[in-house]
PDB file of C-alpha atoms and ligand atoms in Angstrom:
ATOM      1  CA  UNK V 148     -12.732 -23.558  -0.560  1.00 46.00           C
ATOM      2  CA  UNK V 149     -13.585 -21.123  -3.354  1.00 51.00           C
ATOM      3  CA  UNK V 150     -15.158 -21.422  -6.580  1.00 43.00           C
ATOM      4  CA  UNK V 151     -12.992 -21.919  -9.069  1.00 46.00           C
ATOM      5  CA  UNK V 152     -11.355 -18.246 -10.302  1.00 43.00           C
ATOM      6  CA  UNK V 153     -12.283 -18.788 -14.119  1.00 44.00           C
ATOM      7  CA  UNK V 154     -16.093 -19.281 -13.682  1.00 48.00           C
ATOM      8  CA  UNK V 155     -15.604 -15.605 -11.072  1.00 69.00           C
ATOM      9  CA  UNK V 156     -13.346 -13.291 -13.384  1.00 76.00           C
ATOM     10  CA  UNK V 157     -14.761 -13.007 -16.781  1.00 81.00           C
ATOM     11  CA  UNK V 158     -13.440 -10.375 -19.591  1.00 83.00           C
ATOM     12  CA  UNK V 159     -15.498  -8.330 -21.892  1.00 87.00           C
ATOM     13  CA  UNK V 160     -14.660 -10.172 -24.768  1.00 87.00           C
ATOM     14  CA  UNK V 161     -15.723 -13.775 -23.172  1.00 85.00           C
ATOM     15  CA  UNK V 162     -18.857 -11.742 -21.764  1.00 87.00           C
ATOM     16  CA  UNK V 163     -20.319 -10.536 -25.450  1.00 88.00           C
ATOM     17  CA  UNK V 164     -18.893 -13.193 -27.121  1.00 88.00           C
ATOM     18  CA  UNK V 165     -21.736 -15.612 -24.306  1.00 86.00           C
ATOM     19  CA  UNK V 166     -24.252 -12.673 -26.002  1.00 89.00           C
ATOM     20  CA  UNK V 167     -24.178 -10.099 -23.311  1.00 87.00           C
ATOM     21  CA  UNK V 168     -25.170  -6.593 -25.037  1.00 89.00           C
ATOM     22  CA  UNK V 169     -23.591  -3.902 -23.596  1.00 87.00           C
ATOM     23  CA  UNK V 170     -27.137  -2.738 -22.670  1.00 89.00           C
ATOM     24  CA  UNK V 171     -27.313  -5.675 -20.389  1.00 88.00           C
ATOM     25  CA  UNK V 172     -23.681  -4.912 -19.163  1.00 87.00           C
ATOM     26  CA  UNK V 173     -24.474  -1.728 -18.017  1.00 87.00           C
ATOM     27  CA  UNK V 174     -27.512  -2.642 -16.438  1.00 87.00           C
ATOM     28  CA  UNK V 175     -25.486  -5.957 -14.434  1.00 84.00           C
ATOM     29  CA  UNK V 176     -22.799  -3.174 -13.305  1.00 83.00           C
ATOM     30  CA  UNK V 177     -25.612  -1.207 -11.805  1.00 82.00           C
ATOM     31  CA  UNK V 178     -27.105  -4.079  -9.685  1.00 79.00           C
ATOM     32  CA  UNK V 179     -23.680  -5.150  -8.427  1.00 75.00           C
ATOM     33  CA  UNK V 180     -24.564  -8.439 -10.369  1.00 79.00           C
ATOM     34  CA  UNK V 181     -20.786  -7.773 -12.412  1.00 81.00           C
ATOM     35  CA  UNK V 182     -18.155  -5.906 -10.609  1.00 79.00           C
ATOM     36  CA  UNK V 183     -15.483  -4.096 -12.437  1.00 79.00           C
ATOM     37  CA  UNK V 184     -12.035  -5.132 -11.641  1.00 76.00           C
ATOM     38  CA  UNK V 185      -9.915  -2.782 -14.422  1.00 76.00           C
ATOM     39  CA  UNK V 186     -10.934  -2.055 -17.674  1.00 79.00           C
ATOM     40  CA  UNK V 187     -12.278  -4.995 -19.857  1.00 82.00           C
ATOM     41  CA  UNK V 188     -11.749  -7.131 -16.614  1.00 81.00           C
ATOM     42  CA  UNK V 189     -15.164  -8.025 -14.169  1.00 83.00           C
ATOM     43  CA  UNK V 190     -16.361 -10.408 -11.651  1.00 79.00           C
ATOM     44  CA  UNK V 191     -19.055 -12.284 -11.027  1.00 76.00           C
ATOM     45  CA  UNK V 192     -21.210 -11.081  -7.860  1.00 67.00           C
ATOM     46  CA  UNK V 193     -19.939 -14.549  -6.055  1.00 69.00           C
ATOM     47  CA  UNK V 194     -16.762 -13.714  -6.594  1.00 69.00           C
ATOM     48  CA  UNK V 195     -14.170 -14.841  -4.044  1.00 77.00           C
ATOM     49  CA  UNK V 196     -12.841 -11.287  -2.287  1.00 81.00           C
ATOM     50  CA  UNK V 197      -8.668 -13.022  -2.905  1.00 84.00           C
ATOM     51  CA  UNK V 198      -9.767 -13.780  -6.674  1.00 83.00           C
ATOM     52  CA  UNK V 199     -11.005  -9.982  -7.329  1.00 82.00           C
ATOM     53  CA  UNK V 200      -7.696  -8.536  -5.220  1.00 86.00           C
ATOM     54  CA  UNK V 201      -5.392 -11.231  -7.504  1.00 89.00           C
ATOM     55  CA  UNK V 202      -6.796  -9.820 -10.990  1.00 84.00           C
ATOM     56  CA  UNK V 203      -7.699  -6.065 -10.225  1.00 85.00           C
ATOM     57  CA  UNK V 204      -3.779  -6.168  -9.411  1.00 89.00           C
ATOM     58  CA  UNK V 205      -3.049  -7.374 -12.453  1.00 87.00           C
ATOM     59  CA  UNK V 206      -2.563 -10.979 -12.258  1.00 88.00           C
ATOM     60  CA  UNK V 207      -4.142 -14.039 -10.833  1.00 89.00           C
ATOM     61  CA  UNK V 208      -3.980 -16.101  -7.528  1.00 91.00           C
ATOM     62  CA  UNK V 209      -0.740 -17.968  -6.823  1.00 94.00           C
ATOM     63  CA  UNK V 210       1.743 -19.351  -4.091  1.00 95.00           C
ATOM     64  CA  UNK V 211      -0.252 -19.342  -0.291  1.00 95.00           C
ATOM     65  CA  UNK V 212      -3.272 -17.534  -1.962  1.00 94.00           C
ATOM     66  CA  UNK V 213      -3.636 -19.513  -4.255  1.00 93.00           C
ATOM     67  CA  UNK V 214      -3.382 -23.105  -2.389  1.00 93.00           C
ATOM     68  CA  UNK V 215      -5.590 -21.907   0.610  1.00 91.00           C
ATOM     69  CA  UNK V 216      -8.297 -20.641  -2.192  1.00 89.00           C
ATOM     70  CA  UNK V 217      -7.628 -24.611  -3.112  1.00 89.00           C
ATOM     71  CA  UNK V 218      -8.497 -26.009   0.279  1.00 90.00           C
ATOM     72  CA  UNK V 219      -5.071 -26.992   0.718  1.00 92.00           C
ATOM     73  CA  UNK V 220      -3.155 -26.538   4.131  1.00 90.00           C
ATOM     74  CA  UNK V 221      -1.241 -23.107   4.569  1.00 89.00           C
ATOM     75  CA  UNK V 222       0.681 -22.040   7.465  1.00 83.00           C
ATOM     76  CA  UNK V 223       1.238 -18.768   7.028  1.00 76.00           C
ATOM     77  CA  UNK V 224      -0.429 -16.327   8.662  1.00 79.00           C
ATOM     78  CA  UNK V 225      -0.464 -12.724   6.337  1.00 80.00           C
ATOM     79  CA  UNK V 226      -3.747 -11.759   4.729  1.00 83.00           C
ATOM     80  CA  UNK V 227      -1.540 -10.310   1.755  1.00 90.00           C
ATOM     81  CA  UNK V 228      -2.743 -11.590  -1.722  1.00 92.00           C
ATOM     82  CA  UNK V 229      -0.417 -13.153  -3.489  1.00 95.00           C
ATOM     83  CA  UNK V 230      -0.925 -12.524  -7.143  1.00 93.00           C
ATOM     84  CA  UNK V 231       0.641 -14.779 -10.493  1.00 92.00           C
ATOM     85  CA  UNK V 232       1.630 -12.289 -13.144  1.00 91.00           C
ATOM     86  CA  UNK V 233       3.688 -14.626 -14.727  1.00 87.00           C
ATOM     87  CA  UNK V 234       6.672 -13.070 -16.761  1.00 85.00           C
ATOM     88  CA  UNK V 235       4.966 -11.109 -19.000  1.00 83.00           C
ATOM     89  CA  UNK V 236       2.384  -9.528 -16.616  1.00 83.00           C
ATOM     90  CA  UNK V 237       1.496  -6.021 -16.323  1.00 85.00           C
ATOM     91  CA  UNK V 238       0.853  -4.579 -13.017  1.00 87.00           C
ATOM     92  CA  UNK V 239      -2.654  -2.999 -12.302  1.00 86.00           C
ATOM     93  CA  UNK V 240      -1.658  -1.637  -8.753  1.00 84.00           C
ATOM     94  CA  UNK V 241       0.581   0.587  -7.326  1.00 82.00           C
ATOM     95  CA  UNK V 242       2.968  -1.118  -4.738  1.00 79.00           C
ATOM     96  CA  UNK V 243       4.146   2.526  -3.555  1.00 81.00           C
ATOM     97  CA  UNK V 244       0.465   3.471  -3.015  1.00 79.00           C
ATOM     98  CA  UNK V 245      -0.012   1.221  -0.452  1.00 82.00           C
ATOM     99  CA  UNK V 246      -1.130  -1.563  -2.336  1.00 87.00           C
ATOM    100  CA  UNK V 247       0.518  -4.777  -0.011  1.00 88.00           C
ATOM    101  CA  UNK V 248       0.140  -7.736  -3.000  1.00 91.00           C
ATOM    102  CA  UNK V 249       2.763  -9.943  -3.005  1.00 93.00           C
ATOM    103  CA  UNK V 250       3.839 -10.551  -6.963  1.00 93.00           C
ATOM    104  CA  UNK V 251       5.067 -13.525  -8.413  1.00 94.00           C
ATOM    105  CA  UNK V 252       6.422 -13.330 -12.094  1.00 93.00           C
ATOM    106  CA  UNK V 253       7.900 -16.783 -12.460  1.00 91.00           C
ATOM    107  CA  UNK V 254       6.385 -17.856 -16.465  1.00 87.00           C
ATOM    108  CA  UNK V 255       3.816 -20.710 -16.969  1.00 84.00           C
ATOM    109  CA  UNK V 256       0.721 -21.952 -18.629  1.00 78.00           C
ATOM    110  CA  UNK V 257      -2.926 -20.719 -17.192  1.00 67.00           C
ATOM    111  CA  UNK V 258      -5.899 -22.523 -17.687  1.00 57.00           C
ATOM    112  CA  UNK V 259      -6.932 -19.038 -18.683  1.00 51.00           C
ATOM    113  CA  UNK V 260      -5.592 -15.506 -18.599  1.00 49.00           C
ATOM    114  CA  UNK V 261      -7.311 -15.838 -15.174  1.00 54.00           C
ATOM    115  CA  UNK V 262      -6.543 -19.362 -14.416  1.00 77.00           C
ATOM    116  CA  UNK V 263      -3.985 -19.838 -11.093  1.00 83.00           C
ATOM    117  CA  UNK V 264      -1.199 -21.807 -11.182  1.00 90.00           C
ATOM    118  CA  UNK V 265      -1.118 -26.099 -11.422  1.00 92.00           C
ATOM    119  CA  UNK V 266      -0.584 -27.155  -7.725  1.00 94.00           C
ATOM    120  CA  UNK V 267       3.222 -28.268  -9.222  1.00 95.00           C
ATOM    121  CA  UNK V 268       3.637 -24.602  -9.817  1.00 95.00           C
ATOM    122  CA  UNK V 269       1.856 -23.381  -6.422  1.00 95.00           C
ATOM    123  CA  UNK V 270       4.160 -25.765  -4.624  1.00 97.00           C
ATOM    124  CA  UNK V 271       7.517 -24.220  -6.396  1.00 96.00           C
ATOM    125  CA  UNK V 272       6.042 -20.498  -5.791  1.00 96.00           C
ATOM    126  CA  UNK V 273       5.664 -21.303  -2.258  1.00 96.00           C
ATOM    127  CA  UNK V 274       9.355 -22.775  -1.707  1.00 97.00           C
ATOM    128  CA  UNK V 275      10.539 -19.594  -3.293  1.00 96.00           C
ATOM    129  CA  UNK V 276       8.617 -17.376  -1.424  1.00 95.00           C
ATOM    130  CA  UNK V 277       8.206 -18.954   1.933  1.00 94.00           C
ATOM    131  CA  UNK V 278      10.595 -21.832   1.956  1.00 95.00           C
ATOM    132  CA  UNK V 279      10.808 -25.298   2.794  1.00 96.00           C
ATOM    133  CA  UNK V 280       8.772 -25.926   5.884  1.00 95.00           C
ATOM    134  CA  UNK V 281       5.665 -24.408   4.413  1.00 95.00           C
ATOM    135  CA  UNK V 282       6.551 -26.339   1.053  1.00 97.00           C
ATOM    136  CA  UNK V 283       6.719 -29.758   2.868  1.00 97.00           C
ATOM    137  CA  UNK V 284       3.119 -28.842   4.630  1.00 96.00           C
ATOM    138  CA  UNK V 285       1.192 -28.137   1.397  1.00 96.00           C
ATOM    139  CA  UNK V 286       3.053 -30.465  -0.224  1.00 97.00           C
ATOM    140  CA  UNK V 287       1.763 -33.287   2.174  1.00 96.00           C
ATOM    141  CA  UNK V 288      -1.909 -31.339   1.789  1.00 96.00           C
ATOM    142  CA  UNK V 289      -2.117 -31.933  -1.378  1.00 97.00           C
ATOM    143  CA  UNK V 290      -0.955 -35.577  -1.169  1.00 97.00           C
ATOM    144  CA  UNK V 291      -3.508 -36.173   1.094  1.00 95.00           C
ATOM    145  CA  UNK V 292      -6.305 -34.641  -1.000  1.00 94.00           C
ATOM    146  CA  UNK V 293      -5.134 -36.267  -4.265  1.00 95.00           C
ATOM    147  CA  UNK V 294      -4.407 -32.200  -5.363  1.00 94.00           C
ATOM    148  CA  UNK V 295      -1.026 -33.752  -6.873  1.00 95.00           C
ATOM    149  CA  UNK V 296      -0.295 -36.269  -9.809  1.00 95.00           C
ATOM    150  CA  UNK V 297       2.745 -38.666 -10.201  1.00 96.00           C
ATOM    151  CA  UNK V 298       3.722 -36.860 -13.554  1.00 95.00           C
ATOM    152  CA  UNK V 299       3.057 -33.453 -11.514  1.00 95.00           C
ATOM    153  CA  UNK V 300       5.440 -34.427  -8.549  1.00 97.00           C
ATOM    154  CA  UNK V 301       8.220 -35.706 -11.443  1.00 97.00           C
ATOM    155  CA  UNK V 302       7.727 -32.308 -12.880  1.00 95.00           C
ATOM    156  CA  UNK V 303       8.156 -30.938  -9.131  1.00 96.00           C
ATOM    157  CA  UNK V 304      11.460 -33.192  -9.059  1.00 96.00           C
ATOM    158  CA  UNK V 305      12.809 -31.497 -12.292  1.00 96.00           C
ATOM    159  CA  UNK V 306      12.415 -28.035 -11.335  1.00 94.00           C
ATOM    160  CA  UNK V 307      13.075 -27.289  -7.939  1.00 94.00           C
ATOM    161  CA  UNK V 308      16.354 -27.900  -5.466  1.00 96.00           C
ATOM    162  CA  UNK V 309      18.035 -30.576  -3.358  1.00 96.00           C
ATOM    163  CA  UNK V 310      16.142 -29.119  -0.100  1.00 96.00           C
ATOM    164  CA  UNK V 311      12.577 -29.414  -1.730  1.00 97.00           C
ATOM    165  CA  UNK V 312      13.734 -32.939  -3.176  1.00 97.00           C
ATOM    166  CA  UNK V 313      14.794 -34.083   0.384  1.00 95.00           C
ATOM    167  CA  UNK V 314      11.337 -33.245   1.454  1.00 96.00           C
ATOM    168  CA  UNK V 315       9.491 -34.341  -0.864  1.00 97.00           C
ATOM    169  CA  UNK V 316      10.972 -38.161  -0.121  1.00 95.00           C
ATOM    170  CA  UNK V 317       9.854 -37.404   3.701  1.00 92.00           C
ATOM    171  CA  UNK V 318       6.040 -36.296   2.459  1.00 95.00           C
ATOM    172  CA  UNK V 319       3.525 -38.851   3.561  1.00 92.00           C
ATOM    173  CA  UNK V 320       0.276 -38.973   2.275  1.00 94.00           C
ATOM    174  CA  UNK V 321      -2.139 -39.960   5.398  1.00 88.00           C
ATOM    175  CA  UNK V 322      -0.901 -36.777   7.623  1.00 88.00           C
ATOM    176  CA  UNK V 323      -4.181 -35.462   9.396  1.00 84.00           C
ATOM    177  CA  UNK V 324      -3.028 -31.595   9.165  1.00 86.00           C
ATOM    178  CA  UNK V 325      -0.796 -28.958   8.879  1.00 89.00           C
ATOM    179  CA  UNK V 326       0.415 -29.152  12.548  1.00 89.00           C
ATOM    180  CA  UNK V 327       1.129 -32.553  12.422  1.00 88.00           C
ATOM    181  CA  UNK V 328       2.825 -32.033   9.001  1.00 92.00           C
ATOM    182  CA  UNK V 329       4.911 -29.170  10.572  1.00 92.00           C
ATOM    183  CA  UNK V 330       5.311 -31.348  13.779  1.00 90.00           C
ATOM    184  CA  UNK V 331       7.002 -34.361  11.985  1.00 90.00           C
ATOM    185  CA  UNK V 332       9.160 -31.750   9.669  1.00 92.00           C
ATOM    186  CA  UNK V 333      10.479 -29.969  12.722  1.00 92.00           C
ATOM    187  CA  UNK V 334      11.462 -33.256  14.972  1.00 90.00           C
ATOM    188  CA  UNK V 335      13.162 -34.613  12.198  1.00 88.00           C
ATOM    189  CA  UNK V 336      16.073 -32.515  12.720  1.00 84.00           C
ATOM    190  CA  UNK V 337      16.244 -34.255  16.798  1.00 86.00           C
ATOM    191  CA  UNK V 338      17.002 -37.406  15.174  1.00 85.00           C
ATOM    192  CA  UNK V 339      14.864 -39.473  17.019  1.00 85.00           C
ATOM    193  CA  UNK V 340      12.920 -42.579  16.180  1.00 84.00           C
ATOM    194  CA  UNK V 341       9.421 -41.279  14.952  1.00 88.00           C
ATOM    195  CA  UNK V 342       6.507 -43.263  13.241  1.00 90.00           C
ATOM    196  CA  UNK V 343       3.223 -42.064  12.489  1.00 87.00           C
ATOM    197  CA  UNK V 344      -0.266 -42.399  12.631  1.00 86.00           C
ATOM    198  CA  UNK V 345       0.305 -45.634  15.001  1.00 88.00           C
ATOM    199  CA  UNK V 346      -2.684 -47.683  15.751  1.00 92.00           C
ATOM    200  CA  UNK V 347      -1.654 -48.290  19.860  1.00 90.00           C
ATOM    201  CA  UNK V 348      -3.622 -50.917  21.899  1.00 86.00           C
ATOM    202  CA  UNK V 349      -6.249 -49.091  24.226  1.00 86.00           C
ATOM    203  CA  UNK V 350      -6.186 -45.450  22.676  1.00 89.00           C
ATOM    204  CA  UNK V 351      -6.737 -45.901  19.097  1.00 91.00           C
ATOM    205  CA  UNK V 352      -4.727 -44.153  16.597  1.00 91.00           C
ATOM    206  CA  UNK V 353      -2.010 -41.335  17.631  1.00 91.00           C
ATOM    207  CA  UNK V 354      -0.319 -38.626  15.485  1.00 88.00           C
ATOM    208  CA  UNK V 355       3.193 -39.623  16.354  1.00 92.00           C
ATOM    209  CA  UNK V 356       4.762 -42.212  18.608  1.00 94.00           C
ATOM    210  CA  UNK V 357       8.304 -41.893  19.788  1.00 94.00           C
ATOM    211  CA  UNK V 358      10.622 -44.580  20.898  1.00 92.00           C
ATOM    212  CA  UNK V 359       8.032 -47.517  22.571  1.00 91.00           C
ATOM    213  CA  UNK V 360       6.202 -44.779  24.731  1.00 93.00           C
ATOM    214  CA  UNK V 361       5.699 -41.186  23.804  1.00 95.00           C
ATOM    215  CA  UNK V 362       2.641 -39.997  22.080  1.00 95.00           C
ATOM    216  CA  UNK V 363       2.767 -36.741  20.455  1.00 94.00           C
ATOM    217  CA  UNK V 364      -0.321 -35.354  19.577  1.00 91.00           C
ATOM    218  CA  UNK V 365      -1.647 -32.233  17.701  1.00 88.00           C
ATOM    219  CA  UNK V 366      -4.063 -30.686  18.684  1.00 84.00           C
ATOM    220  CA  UNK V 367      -6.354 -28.433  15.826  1.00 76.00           C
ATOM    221  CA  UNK V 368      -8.573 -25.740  17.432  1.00 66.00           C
ATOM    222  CA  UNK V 369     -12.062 -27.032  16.154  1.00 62.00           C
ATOM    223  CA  UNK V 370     -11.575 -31.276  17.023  1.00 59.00           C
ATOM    224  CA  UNK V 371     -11.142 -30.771  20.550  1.00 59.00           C
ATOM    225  CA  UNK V 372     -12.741 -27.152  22.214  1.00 63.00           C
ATOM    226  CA  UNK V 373     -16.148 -28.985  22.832  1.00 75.00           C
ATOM    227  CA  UNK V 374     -16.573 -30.484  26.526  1.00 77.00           C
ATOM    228  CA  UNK V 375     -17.446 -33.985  24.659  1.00 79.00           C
ATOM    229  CA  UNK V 376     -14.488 -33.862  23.349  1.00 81.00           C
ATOM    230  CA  UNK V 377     -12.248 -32.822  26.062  1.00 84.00           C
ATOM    231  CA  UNK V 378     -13.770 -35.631  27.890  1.00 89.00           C
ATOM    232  CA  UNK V 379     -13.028 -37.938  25.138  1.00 86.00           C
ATOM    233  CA  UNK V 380      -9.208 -36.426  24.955  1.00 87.00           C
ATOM    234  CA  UNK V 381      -9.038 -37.220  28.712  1.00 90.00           C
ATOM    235  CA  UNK V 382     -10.362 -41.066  28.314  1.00 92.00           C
ATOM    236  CA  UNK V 383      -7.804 -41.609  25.711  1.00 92.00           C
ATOM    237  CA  UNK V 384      -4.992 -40.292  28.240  1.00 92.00           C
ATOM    238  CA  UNK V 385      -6.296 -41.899  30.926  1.00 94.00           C
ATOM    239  CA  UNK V 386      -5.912 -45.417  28.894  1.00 94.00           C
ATOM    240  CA  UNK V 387      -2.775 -44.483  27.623  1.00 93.00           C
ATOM    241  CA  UNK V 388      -1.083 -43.758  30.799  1.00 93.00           C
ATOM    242  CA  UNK V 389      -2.760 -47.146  32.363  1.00 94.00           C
ATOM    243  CA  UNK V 390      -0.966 -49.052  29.381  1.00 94.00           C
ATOM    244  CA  UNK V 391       2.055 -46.797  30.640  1.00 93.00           C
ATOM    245  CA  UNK V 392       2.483 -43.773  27.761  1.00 95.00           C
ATOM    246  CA  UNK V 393       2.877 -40.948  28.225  1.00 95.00           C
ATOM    247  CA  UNK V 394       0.795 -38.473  26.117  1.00 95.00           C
ATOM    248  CA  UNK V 395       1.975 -34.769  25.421  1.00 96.00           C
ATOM    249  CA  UNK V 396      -0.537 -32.299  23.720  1.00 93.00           C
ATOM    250  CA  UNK V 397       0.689 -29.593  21.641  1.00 93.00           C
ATOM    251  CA  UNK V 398      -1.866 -27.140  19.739  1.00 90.00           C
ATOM    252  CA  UNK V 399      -1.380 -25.072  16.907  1.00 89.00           C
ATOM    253  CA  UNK V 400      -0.026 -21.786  19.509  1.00 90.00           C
ATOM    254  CA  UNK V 401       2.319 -23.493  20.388  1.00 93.00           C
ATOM    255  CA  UNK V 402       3.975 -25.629  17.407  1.00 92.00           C
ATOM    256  CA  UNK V 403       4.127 -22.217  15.440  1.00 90.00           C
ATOM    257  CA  UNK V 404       4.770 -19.757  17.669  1.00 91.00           C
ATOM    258  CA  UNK V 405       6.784 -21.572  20.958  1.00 94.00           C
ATOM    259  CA  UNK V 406       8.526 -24.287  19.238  1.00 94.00           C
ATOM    260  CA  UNK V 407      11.420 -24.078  21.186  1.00 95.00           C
ATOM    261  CA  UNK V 408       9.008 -24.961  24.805  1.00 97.00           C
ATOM    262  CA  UNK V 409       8.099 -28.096  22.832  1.00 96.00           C
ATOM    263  CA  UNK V 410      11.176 -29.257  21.567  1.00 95.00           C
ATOM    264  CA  UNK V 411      11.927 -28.860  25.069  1.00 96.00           C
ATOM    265  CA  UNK V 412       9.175 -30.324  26.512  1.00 96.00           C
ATOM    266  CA  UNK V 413       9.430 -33.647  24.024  1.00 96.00           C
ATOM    267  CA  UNK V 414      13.958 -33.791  24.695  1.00 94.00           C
ATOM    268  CA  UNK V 415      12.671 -33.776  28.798  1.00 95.00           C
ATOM    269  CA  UNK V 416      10.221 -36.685  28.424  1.00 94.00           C
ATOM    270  CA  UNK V 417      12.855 -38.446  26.559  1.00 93.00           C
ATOM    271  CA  UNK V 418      16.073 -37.714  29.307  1.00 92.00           C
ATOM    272  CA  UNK V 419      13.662 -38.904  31.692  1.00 90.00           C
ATOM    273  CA  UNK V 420      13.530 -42.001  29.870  1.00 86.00           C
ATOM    274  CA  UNK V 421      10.073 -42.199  29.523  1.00 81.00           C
ATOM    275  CA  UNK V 422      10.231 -43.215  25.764  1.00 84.00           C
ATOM    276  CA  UNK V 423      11.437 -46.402  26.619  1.00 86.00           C
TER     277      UNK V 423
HETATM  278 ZN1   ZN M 256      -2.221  -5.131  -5.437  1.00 81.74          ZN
HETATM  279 ZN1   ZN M 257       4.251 -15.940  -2.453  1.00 81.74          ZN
END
């Protein structure tokens, strides 16, 4: 997670009215301690790299940006900034140039000229730009983190559509990640019986049970690469399968990028009746 954006990008107004002389300016320009985003407009030298890009375009952090500079879980996969310049913004940067920031004029308050959007906000930027899936996931990030008030998901309520609505009733606030947010969104639509984040005798807690039998786990990248960990993975299986479940693993290649294999790998286990 970043530092927030208004203690990074400063103006030259805030700066000499804290007492910097324009002597001093010059002289923090020259050792890189103040960078110089557009005129009247600099950052910090900790700076977060998004932050600068966001207001040397113009504008400041917002929809997938602007959550992953949050800590919150994003799916998507595209390095392009995504930059808030609310309705009355000016763009800095030249699209046609080559410039590849994604821009997002939808009107709010900042907590600053600089400030990003509320998480509300981010949540409605990201249904608009990248749609409902990704809206459910960082929708259940941020209930999980406590990113999200009640009066802030009433506000979501009153400004967004019946899709959005529908998900937010599904959003839980104890899913582990991303995946398994995504996982749960995308077997709803199967129609099966699903709970989550079952404690099950012998194996401890799984991701997602199906039926009496099937345990669907997700797999992130950094809890399970480690041989200790594998070994731990196979202990769990091994009890699971002697207390007759059957365990599939699916990791975050596959969820994203081969749904249909596991869709088709979860409807086999069921035909085969092994859910029951
Ligand atoms: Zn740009
Ligand atoms: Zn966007």
């Amino acid at each position: 997670m970043c530092v927030s954006p208004e203690l990074t990008v400063t103006t030259y107004r805030a700066l000499r009215d804290a007492g910097v002389s324009r002597t001093e300016l010059t002289a923090r320009l020259a050792t890189g301690d103040l960078t110089r985003l557009r005129r009247g407009v600099y950052a910090t030298g900790d700076a977060c790299p998004a932050v600068s890009a966001a207001a040397s375009h113009g504008g400041a952090l917002a929809c997938v940006t602007a959550a992953r500079h949050l800590g919150l879980w994003v799916l998507c996969e595209e390095t392009s900034v995504h930059v808030w310049l609310r309705a009355s913004g000016h763009r800095r940067h030249d699209p046609a140039a080559g410039c590849d920031c994604v821009e997002h004029w939808d009107e709010g308050p900042a907590v600053d000229s600089f400030g990003i959007p509320s998480v509300p906000r981010i949540l409605r930027q990201i249904l608009a730009c990248r749609g409902v899936e990704e809206f459910f996931v960082m929708l259940e990030s941020a209930l999980r983190h406590g990113s999200i008030t009640a009066e802030g998901l009433g506000w979501l309520r009153d400004h967004t559509n019946p899709a959005a609505r529908d998900a937010m009733e599904l959003a839980r606030s104890d899913a582990d990640s991303g995946l398994e947010s995504l996982l749960r969104w995308r077997l709803r639509r199967l129609g099966l019986s699903i709970r989550t984040q079952r404690q099950i005798h012998a194996v401890g807690v799984v991701d997602i049970l199906i039926g009496n039998r099937l345990l669907i786990e997700a797999d992130g990248v950094d809890n399970h690469a480690s041989a200790p960990l594998r070994h731990k993975d196979l202990v769990r299986d091994a009890n699971a399968a002697a207390w007759r479940y059957v365990t599939l693993h699916f990791d975050y290649a596959l969820i994203v990028h081969d749904w249909d294999l596991v869709e088709r790998a979860i409807l086999g286990q069921i035909l085969a009746g092994h859910h029951l």
